[in-house]
């Protein structure tokens, strides 16, 4: 149960009070990147279209920039609620190791989370095993989970005080949702705040590949002078996008803004954008100069890009993967690079730990690789971390927040409604 404590307003200096006022309230503030994520602001690219507001959304709240329908009550927007001011203190465990806490949660979200409850930290300096997590989070009502922290059945069955498991990421494949539901524990996930960030990375990767930027740079760093290679410009080239989800849609708009012919394949989407051409995967591969893989990782898309798929690509084309390593047969990709059928490849993901590119493939001379950083910008990280704060503020009042995965099974929430 929640602990009841006497609340006293913290004493702030004049400078601190001014700083807090200028940023908005303590519990909730504007979430950077939300508009970019939903495609409402495009950094001056005038070709891009503003989508329609989602059904149920009304005018954005002036302090937060969220649609008012995002939360259950304007109390959360205006900062009139905190667990401390209500006299009830929830215990919240953050699973992020220190480096991940800095890069994937951030000071601003942490400050706001402390206004919602008593926050406990992972002090091990590494990822916790499930048994270690059970012990570290004992007595906590809420666990906020880093993307690498699995939510296993053992955790849910051995945590009698746990009410909710909140994933600070969109990917919940390593969370045993049925086991959580069996125990009445709510599971939540964050929304995709990294849409613009990932799509921009893919544009940068295509430019790098087409102009041999990294390859030339490496030769200079080795003390030699590279030969001047002939480049490939994006304008007039054909971009093939695999997957028409949020990132795929934004990627298509960026491609159009760069003057590219844009093809899309997605068996689950009907594309009515007049400037896009929807094709089956084999046709898209055969026509594209750049192929960007943005499909969701499922059993159906495992090794989607296999030897047959790479053979169908245009000779001299480039392949870019910003989705998941599961979608690519890495041996087939390496063979397509070795024989010269593909001119190059850019990878932000792979089958190494934390979904990073496999080092052996990343070292290939025709590959440019980054360590799963396409979505690592302050705007995209804050979008998700501040969203977990908003979810926590609802959960400690026994409410189902936006992003709930198994609301119908979350029977333990009633404990918090009882106060």
Short mmCIF file of N, CA and C in Angstrom, two decimals, residues 33-43 45 48-52 192-193 195-196 246-247 249-251 253-254:
data_model
loop_
_atom_site.label_atom_id
_atom_site.label_comp_id
_atom_site.label_asym_id
_atom_site.label_seq_id
_atom_site.Cartn_x
_atom_site.Cartn_y
_atom_site.Cartn_z
N UNK A 33 9.83 17.20 -29.08
CA UNK A 33 9.82 16.15 -30.07
C UNK A 33 8.44 15.59 -30.37
N UNK A 34 7.43 15.94 -29.54
CA UNK A 34 6.11 15.36 -29.78
C UNK A 34 5.56 15.81 -31.12
N UNK A 35 5.69 17.10 -31.44
CA UNK A 35 5.16 17.56 -32.73
C UNK A 35 5.95 16.95 -33.88
N UNK A 36 7.29 16.93 -33.72
CA UNK A 36 8.07 16.34 -34.78
C UNK A 36 7.70 14.88 -34.97
N UNK A 37 7.43 14.17 -33.84
CA UNK A 37 7.10 12.77 -33.93
C UNK A 37 5.81 12.54 -34.72
N UNK A 38 4.86 13.41 -34.53
CA UNK A 38 3.59 13.23 -35.21
C UNK A 38 3.54 13.97 -36.55
N UNK A 39 4.63 14.58 -36.93
CA UNK A 39 4.70 15.18 -38.25
C UNK A 39 4.09 16.55 -38.35
N UNK A 40 3.98 17.29 -37.22
CA UNK A 40 3.31 18.58 -37.28
C UNK A 40 4.28 19.74 -37.52
N UNK A 41 5.57 19.46 -37.37
CA UNK A 41 6.55 20.51 -37.65
C UNK A 41 7.75 19.86 -38.31
N UNK A 42 8.22 20.38 -39.41
CA UNK A 42 9.21 19.67 -40.20
C UNK A 42 10.45 20.49 -40.51
N UNK A 43 10.87 21.30 -39.58
CA UNK A 43 12.14 22.02 -39.70
C UNK A 43 12.26 22.77 -41.02
N UNK A 45 10.94 22.18 -43.99
CA UNK A 45 10.81 21.48 -45.26
C UNK A 45 9.38 21.68 -45.77
N UNK A 48 6.50 19.07 -46.95
CA UNK A 48 5.89 18.09 -46.09
C UNK A 48 4.51 18.54 -45.66
N UNK A 49 3.61 17.57 -45.54
CA UNK A 49 2.22 17.86 -45.24
C UNK A 49 1.94 17.70 -43.75
N UNK A 50 1.11 18.57 -43.20
CA UNK A 50 0.68 18.47 -41.81
C UNK A 50 -0.49 17.51 -41.74
N UNK A 51 -0.37 16.42 -40.95
CA UNK A 51 -1.47 15.46 -40.87
C UNK A 51 -2.64 16.00 -40.09
N UNK A 52 -3.78 15.35 -40.23
CA UNK A 52 -4.97 15.74 -39.49
C UNK A 52 -4.80 15.37 -38.03
N UNK A 192 6.16 6.20 -29.86
CA UNK A 192 7.37 6.37 -30.68
C UNK A 192 7.76 7.83 -30.78
N UNK A 193 8.57 8.28 -29.86
CA UNK A 193 9.02 9.67 -29.89
C UNK A 193 10.21 9.90 -30.79
N UNK A 195 10.56 9.21 -34.10
CA UNK A 195 10.23 9.12 -35.53
C UNK A 195 11.13 10.02 -36.37
N UNK A 196 11.17 11.30 -36.02
CA UNK A 196 11.99 12.24 -36.80
C UNK A 196 13.46 11.89 -36.70
N UNK A 246 4.78 4.78 -38.52
CA UNK A 246 5.03 6.20 -38.26
C UNK A 246 6.35 6.65 -38.85
N UNK A 247 7.41 5.86 -38.64
CA UNK A 247 8.72 6.26 -39.19
C UNK A 247 8.70 6.16 -40.70
N UNK A 249 6.22 6.54 -42.77
CA UNK A 249 5.49 7.67 -43.36
C UNK A 249 6.35 8.93 -43.35
N UNK A 250 7.02 9.17 -42.24
CA UNK A 250 7.88 10.36 -42.15
C UNK A 250 9.06 10.25 -43.12
N UNK A 251 9.61 9.02 -43.23
CA UNK A 251 10.73 8.79 -44.16
C UNK A 251 10.31 9.11 -45.59
N UNK A 253 8.02 11.22 -46.56
CA UNK A 253 7.91 12.67 -46.71
C UNK A 253 9.28 13.32 -46.86
N UNK A 254 10.25 12.86 -46.09
CA UNK A 254 11.61 13.40 -46.24
C UNK A 254 12.18 13.08 -47.62
#
